[in-house]
Short mmCIF file of C-alpha atoms in Angstrom, two decimals:
data_model
loop_
_atom_site.label_atom_id
_atom_site.label_comp_id
_atom_site.label_asym_id
_atom_site.label_seq_id
_atom_site.Cartn_x
_atom_site.Cartn_y
_atom_site.Cartn_z
CA MET A 1 102.34 0.77 -78.87
CA ILE A 2 101.78 4.44 -77.83
CA CYS A 3 98.40 6.06 -77.96
CA GLY A 4 98.11 8.92 -76.17
CA VAL A 5 100.85 12.17 -75.12
CA GLY A 6 99.65 14.58 -72.98
CA ILE A 7 102.00 17.87 -71.21
CA ASP A 8 100.51 20.76 -69.56
CA ILE A 9 102.38 23.37 -67.75
CA ILE A 10 100.97 25.59 -65.02
CA GLU A 11 102.64 28.74 -63.14
CA LEU A 12 102.77 28.33 -59.31
CA ASN A 13 101.82 32.05 -58.16
CA ARG A 14 98.01 31.29 -60.19
CA ILE A 15 97.87 27.99 -57.96
CA GLU A 16 98.74 29.80 -54.68
CA ALA A 17 96.15 32.49 -55.50
CA LEU A 18 93.38 29.04 -55.87
CA ILE A 19 94.52 27.27 -52.42
CA LYS A 20 94.39 30.59 -50.56
CA ARG A 21 90.95 32.33 -52.52
CA ASP A 22 89.11 28.70 -53.00
CA ASP A 23 88.95 26.52 -49.19
CA ARG A 24 87.27 24.25 -52.34
CA PHE A 25 90.02 24.25 -54.28
CA ILE A 26 92.15 21.45 -52.67
CA ASP A 27 89.02 19.02 -52.33
CA ARG A 28 88.03 19.06 -55.76
CA ILE A 29 91.45 18.70 -57.76
CA LEU A 30 92.85 16.25 -55.07
CA THR A 31 92.39 12.58 -53.98
CA GLU A 32 92.08 12.03 -50.22
CA ASN A 33 94.99 10.46 -50.29
CA GLU A 34 96.27 13.47 -51.62
CA GLN A 35 94.90 15.66 -49.18
CA ARG A 36 96.25 13.66 -46.44
CA LYS A 37 99.92 14.08 -47.91
CA PHE A 38 98.91 17.60 -48.36
CA GLN A 39 98.05 17.99 -45.63
CA HIS A 40 101.53 17.98 -43.42
CA LEU A 41 103.97 20.54 -46.02
CA SER A 42 104.68 23.51 -45.86
CA ASP A 43 103.46 25.88 -46.62
CA TYR A 44 105.58 26.57 -50.32
CA ARG A 45 105.57 22.45 -50.95
CA LYS A 46 102.44 22.63 -50.42
CA VAL A 47 101.75 24.74 -54.02
CA GLU A 48 104.37 23.36 -55.84
CA TYR A 49 102.67 19.89 -54.80
CA VAL A 50 99.13 21.18 -56.60
CA ALA A 51 101.00 22.33 -59.32
CA GLY A 52 102.95 19.55 -60.28
CA ARG A 53 99.75 17.35 -59.66
CA PHE A 54 97.56 19.96 -61.49
CA ALA A 55 99.60 19.39 -63.81
CA ALA A 56 99.52 16.25 -64.47
CA LYS A 57 95.97 15.42 -64.49
CA GLU A 58 96.48 17.91 -67.14
CA ALA A 59 98.08 15.88 -68.54
CA PHE A 60 96.46 12.97 -68.37
CA ALA A 61 93.60 13.78 -69.97
CA LYS A 62 95.05 15.96 -73.08
CA ALA A 63 96.56 12.31 -73.45
CA ILE A 64 93.08 11.11 -73.79
CA GLY A 65 92.24 13.53 -75.64
CA THR A 66 89.11 14.70 -73.93
CA GLY A 67 90.07 16.60 -71.57
CA ILE A 68 89.03 17.33 -67.79
CA GLY A 69 85.65 15.56 -68.30
CA GLU A 70 85.96 12.18 -69.69
CA VAL A 71 87.84 11.36 -66.05
CA SER A 72 87.52 13.71 -63.42
CA PHE A 73 90.44 14.89 -60.87
CA LYS A 74 89.22 12.74 -58.37
CA ASP A 75 89.98 9.54 -61.16
CA MET A 76 93.69 10.52 -61.87
CA GLU A 77 95.93 9.93 -58.07
CA VAL A 78 99.01 10.81 -58.56
CA ILE A 79 101.59 8.29 -56.12
CA ASN A 80 105.35 8.43 -55.61
CA ASN A 81 107.29 5.44 -55.68
CA VAL A 82 109.78 4.44 -53.10
CA HIS A 83 112.25 6.40 -55.44
CA GLY A 84 109.89 9.41 -54.86
CA ALA A 85 109.23 9.55 -58.61
CA PRO A 86 105.97 9.86 -59.54
CA TYR A 87 103.30 7.21 -61.30
CA MET A 88 99.84 7.95 -61.82
CA LYS A 89 96.30 5.68 -61.06
CA VAL A 90 93.74 6.24 -63.25
CA ARG A 91 90.18 5.08 -62.67
CA GLY A 92 88.78 2.57 -65.34
CA TYR A 93 92.78 3.39 -67.34
CA ASN A 94 93.50 -0.02 -66.40
CA ASP A 95 94.86 -1.76 -69.74
CA ASN A 96 96.91 0.65 -70.44
CA ALA A 97 100.90 2.49 -68.70
CA ILE A 98 100.69 5.29 -67.96
CA TYR A 99 103.93 7.22 -68.00
CA LEU A 100 104.36 11.02 -65.67
CA SER A 101 107.23 13.06 -65.34
CA ILE A 102 106.26 16.16 -63.34
CA SER A 103 108.79 19.06 -62.91
CA HIS A 104 109.10 22.12 -61.49
CA SER A 105 110.74 25.46 -61.15
CA LYS A 106 110.72 29.31 -58.74
CA THR A 107 107.63 30.23 -60.96
CA TYR A 108 106.23 26.60 -63.18
CA ALA A 109 105.78 23.37 -62.44
CA VAL A 110 105.13 21.13 -65.90
CA ALA A 111 104.33 17.75 -66.25
CA ASN A 112 104.59 14.84 -69.42
CA VAL A 113 102.45 12.25 -69.64
CA ILE A 114 102.68 8.50 -71.88
CA LEU A 115 99.60 6.81 -72.47
CA GLU A 116 100.39 2.95 -74.29
CA THR A 117 98.68 0.29 -74.45
CA ARG A 118 99.27 -3.25 -73.53
CA GLU A 119 99.29 -5.84 -75.79
#
């Protein structure tokens, strides 16, 4: 049964500015595994990568109805399966199915999360 839906959209130039301006931004938003992958990306891909994960984590927080606070950015991790499709693991939400979609354009990243109880 669906128990939550969340969506978030973010401007890539906003994320790019945060990456350049705040050395701690990446550490606050990305888990250690996400940071390792981030380090191997081109500068342009780094912006898309962070924006997509930021949007995904915000979308999850909206799906649970609390926003960031009930869960932290570090409690949520976006991983790619063998086909490259993203999925999400969230500390404390192992009993839920989490469906995630992330997309990018030249100027935006958007993510959608559907949260479902397992029956």
